[in-house]
Amino acid sequence: MNIGLFGFGVVGHGLYEVLQKTPGLQATIKNICVKDKNKQREIGPENFTYDKNDILNDDSINVVVELIDDADAAYEIVTAALKKGKAVVSANKKMVAEHFAELLQLQREYNVPLLYEAAACASMPIIRNLEEYYDNDLLDSIEGIVNGSTNYILTKTFSENLSYADALKQAQDLGFAESNPILDTGGFDAKYKLQILLAHSFGYIATPDEIFNLGIDNIGELELKYAKEKGLKIKLVAQAFKGADNTISAFVTPKFVTPEDRLYNVDDVFNGVLTKTYFADTHFFVGRGAGAYPTASAVLSDISALSYDYRYEYKKILRQENLSLSNDAELKVLLRHQKDDAEALKLKFNTVEEAYLNNSEGYITGDITLNNLKQLQQQYGTDVSFILINVVKETKSASTAQVAVPA
Amino acid sequence: MNIGLFGFGVVGHGLYEVLQKTPGLQATIKNICVKDKNKQREIGPENFTYDKNDILNDDSINVVVELIDDADAAYEIVTAALKKGKAVVSANKKMVAEHFAELLQLQREYNVPLLYEAAACASMPIIRNLEEYYDNDLLDSIEGIVNGSTNYILTKTFSENLSYADALKQAQDLGFAESNPILDTGGFDAKYKLQILLAHSFGYIATPDEIFNLGIDNIGELELKYAKEKGLKIKLVAQAFKGADNTISAFVTPKFVTPEDRLYNVDDVFNGVLTKTYFADTHFFVGRGAGAYPTASAVLSDISALSYDYRYEYKKILRQENLSLSNDAELKVLLRHQKDDAEALKLKFNTVEEAYLNNSEGYITGDITLNNLKQLQQQYGTDVSFILINVVKETKSASTAQVAVPA
C-alpha cells in the first residue's frame, strides 16, 4: 500500500511513528499534504507537499488517509479520493456524520472502501464490532461516553472539585479541548459519533440535525451538589434504543450515573460503550477516547484492514427495516430552572416527583417526553439545565429468562 | 446454509430458539444429532438423529455446529466434518485448545473454516477482536476473567460472605458449575481459553500442559480475610504478556484485585478482558461468560460470519516470530502455608516483604519466579495456596509519552 496522508498534526505524526514501529504491515507513506508551509515539523520538508492534487492525481497512491481538522476541506479531499478510485481512511466524525448517505453512495458507485474507525471513540474498535458482530443479534440499545474532552472535564469537576469553568480551562491548557470548545462541550462531537454508531448498529442513517444534543456547558452548582449528595456522577451520554413500531430514539444528554452503572468508572479521557442485545445481554467496551497514539492506532487498524480487502458491508442499512427516529421517548430528568419558572415548567412534565426551590432557582425531577424537553430547551435556553436520570421505557431482555450453564 | 447440529443441551436449544427469532440470517437447522434417545425434549423426535453419519454424510449440510460436552467425541465430529469439507462452528474450548495445531492444519488442508468464538468468554467477541483488530498493533499483554462459574463462586464468597464450599454448592445447585467442578474451579477451563487467546493474540500455539494453572479450590480463610481487610477482591485471572527475547509468560492464578482495577467490578457470571497495546493503551471488554442465550449468540455470530466467507486468518501465527513460553517471570504473591514450612518456603522467594504466623498457619508476601511457584505447588500441594498480587515486570507503554489531543 502506498499512502497519501493529509494532515500532520498530533494524530498524523502519531500515525507516522506508529507505522515506523509496526513490523507486520506493508504500507509506506509516499506523500504528506499539509497547509502551512512555514510550520516547524519533526521531519524534513522533502516529505511534504502543499498541493492536494500531488496526492489525488498520483496513480501510485492507492490509499488516502485524511487526518485534518477542517470538516469541509476533509469532505473535498475524501470525495475526490473516492472518485479517483482510492481507498480512504478518515478520522473526521463531523465530515462522516454530515455526509453519511453520500459517502455510502460514493463507495458503491466507485467500488472503493471508506473506513473511519478512529472517528468514533478513537482507539476502541466499536464500529467494526457493531458492523460485524451484532449483525444478526437483536440489538436493543447502545449507550456510551463517546467524547474524551468532556469526560475529562466532568472527571476533574467531580474528583478535584474544580468548577466547570476551571476544569474547562485546564482541559484547554492541556490541549484536550479545542480553543472553541463548543463542539465538544455542546455535545456536537458526541452527536456526530452517535450518528455513525446509529448507522452501524441499527442501520439507520440520520442527519445530525435530527439527533437532539444537550452539552455539559450549562451544568450548574445545583446539579453538581445534587449528584454529590446522592453519590452520583454526571457523564455526557450518547444513546440510542429501539421503541415500538420500528422507531428509534437517539440523543446526547448529561446523565446522572450510579456506582452500579458500568459507565461510572469510565473517567478521564476514556470512552465506554454499552450494548444491549436480546440474546447476548450487555457488552461493555472501554478504551482511550482521545490521544495521538490511540487515535493513530485505530487509523492503523483500518489501514491494516484494507490490506485484506475489508470494507464495511452496511448490512443493516441494506436490510432496510423502515426505521424512523422518534421524539416520543419518556425520560426521567432533573430540570434546573429560574425560581419564577417553576409552575409553568411543571406543566410540561408527565409526572413530577420532586420539586425544590431556593431564593433564586430550583429543580424539578420527573418524567418528560423528549419532545417537551427539546421544546423547553429552545424556549428557555440557558435558563434551564437538564440532567437525565434514566430512560422510562420497557426494555425487552432475554437475560431474565436465561438458563444458567457452566462456562 | 444448511446446518447439522450436534448436541441439544441448553446452548443447542438456545441456538435453536435464537435462529427462529433472527430475521437477517438465511440458515436452517436440517438435522440434529443427540446421544440419548429417551430424553424428553422441547421439540419432536422427527427433528433428531442418533447417528452422526446422518449429518456427516449428508452433502446438503454445509455447516456443522458442534455443541456437545464431551471433548473427545467433539474432536471426532469436528475433524470428520472438516475432512468432509464442511464449515464448522464449535463452542468446545477443551477440544480446540488440545488440538489447536491439528485443527489449524485441517482447515488449511481441506480449505474450510472452523470458528469458535463461543469457546472463549461466551458472548464476548474477544477472539474476533484479537484476530482482526490487534493485528498490527503491538500487543503487550492480555489479562482477564474468562470463567463464569468461578467468578460466580468468588462473587458470592465476597458479597454474601459464603464459605467457598457453600458458594460452590450454590453454583452447582443453580447449574453454573459442573457436577465434577474441577475443570472450572481448578482453572483448567480458564487455561483452555487462555491457550486459544494466546494463539489469536500473540500467535503462539501452546499445548495446555505448558500453561500453569492454579484454581480457586484451595483458597482459605486466611487469604479471604487478608483480601477483605485490605478492600481487595480475589478473582481467577488468566493472563499472558510479552517479556524479553521474544518470550511470553502465560498462566492462570487467583489474583487480588484492587478497586482501581477494571476487573474489580466484573462480578457474577460476567467475564472481562483487558488488553494492553503499545499505541492504543488499554482496551477493556465485558460480557456474559455463561448462559444459554449469550453462548448461543456467539455461535450465531459465527454462523453469520460464515455466510460472508469469514475465516480466521491466523495472521500472527503465520508471521512466525519465534516466540517461546517462559517461566522466568517474577510475580508478587501471597503464599499461605502450614506453620512449620515458613522458613523453608521463604528461601524460594527472591524478596520477602511480609511474613505472618499464627498457631497453625501463616503467609508470606514477596516476589517469586513462576518457576519456583510451580515447584512449590508440586511439592506442597494443597498445603500451600498462592494468590497473585501483581506481576513484577517492566511494562513497555506508550501512554506516558502520549500527546493529548481533542476527542
XYZ file of C-alpha atoms in Angstrom, chain B residues 34 39 184-185 245 279 329:
7
model
C -28.128 -36.286 20.012
C -34.612 -37.859 26.879
C -13.802 -24.815 36.360
C -12.532 -24.452 39.925
C 13.874 -12.012 23.976
C -0.288 2.538 20.920
C 8.501 -14.041 35.154
